[in-house]
C-alpha cells in the first residue's frame, strides 16, 4: 500500500478527502447544476457535497435528497425552524469526516473551476485557502451592488483589526480549510449572521498557514440574493464583539447601536414637532415616543429577529417596551443625579446613567419583551 492510500483518500473505503459544504435557501434551480459541475471539475478526487438547507419553501432539500439516491456523494442536511448562513456552514463542516472541507454558495456565483487549485494548496501544506476577489486576477468587488461593495470595503478595513490571519477578502463565502481547525474553533463561532470565514480567522488559537486563489464572482442567474444591508450592522457588531474580547454580547452591541440611531430619530422628531408649532414639552414627549417606537421596530426586525413579534404580539410587545424604557429612563436619571450630587463630574455622571439605562433596557427587553 502506498503512503497516499494509507492517508487521507483511502480508495478502499471510498472515504472522501474533500467535503464541499453548500448552504442553501431557495436554490432548487441551482443545486443540480452545481452538483454536475463538481463531478466534472473534481474528477479524480474523492469528494462529497453536503447541502445544508434551512427548509427552503421551494423544496430544495427534497430535490437534493432525490439527487442523493442516484449519487451517494451528495447529501442533504435539512434544518427546520432555523435560519442563518454561518450556522448552516458550521453544521455542514461538522457533519463531515473528511480531512478537508470547502464552503461555497449554492447559487453558482462561486467559480467551482478553482477548487482543484485550492485543494492543491492544501495538499501542499496550506491550512486555509481563501478564494479571494481582492487579489490580482480576482473580480474585486464587481458584480456586487454599490451598497454591498461599500460594506465589503468597510468590512475589510474593520476586520484587519480583529483577524489573526491576514486575509485580502475576509467576507468571502468561498474557502477551503483543514477540518481539524474547524473542529477546534467551532464552539467559539457565532451561528447567526454571514461572516463565517472572518469569524474563523478571528477565533483560531494558532494562526493557520493561509493561501489565496483569485476568482471572479459571477452574476446570479436563478433565484435571488438573501443578504441585504442588514449584514453591515451585523458585521460592525461582530468586529466590536471581537474587539471587546467577546466580553460584550453581540446582541447588546446591536441594541446599543439601535439606541444610538434612536437619538437621531429623537432629534429629527423634536425638530419636526417644534416646526409644527408644538410647545417644547409636547414636542419632546412626542419625540420620545417616536424614538422608542422606532427603536422597537428596528430591534424587532434586527436585534431580536430570531424572536420577532408579529400580529397582536407586536403591539403588546411595543407597550411592554414603552414600560421597560420608562423604567430604564428613571433608573438612568436616578443614578446620574445621585453620582452628580456626590461630586462626580457632570459628564461621568451622565455617561454612567446612560450606560446603566441601556443595560437595564437590554436586560429587561431580552427577558420580558422578546422572551424566547
Ligand atoms: N442554509 C442557509 N443558506 C443561506 C441562508 N441565507 C443565504 N443562504 C445561502 O448562502 C449563499 C449566499 O447567499 P446569497 O443570498 O446568494 O448571498 P450573496 O451572493 O452575497 O448575495 C446561497 O447559497 C444562499 O442560498 C440561510 O439563512 N440559510
Ligand atoms: Mg449569491
mmCIF file of N, CA and C and ligand atoms in Angstrom, residues 105 107 109 220, ligand 2:
data_model
loop_
_atom_site.group_PDB
_atom_site.id
_atom_site.type_symbol
_atom_site.label_atom_id
_atom_site.label_comp_id
_atom_site.label_asym_id
_atom_site.label_seq_id
_atom_site.Cartn_x
_atom_site.Cartn_y
_atom_site.Cartn_z
ATOM 1 N N UNK A 105 -21.127 28.815 -2.122
ATOM 2 C CA UNK A 105 -22.542 29.109 -2.298
ATOM 3 C C UNK A 105 -23.186 28.147 -3.278
ATOM 4 N N UNK A 107 -25.470 29.068 -5.387
ATOM 5 C CA UNK A 107 -26.093 29.795 -6.496
ATOM 6 C C UNK A 107 -25.219 29.955 -7.739
ATOM 7 N N UNK A 109 -22.495 31.389 -8.113
ATOM 8 C CA UNK A 109 -21.714 32.640 -8.210
ATOM 9 C C UNK A 109 -20.241 32.386 -7.904
ATOM 10 N N UNK A 220 -25.644 36.218 -10.515
ATOM 11 C CA UNK A 220 -26.618 35.185 -10.195
ATOM 12 C C UNK A 220 -27.624 35.088 -11.347
HETATM 13 MG MG1 LIG B 2 -25.103 34.686 -4.077
#
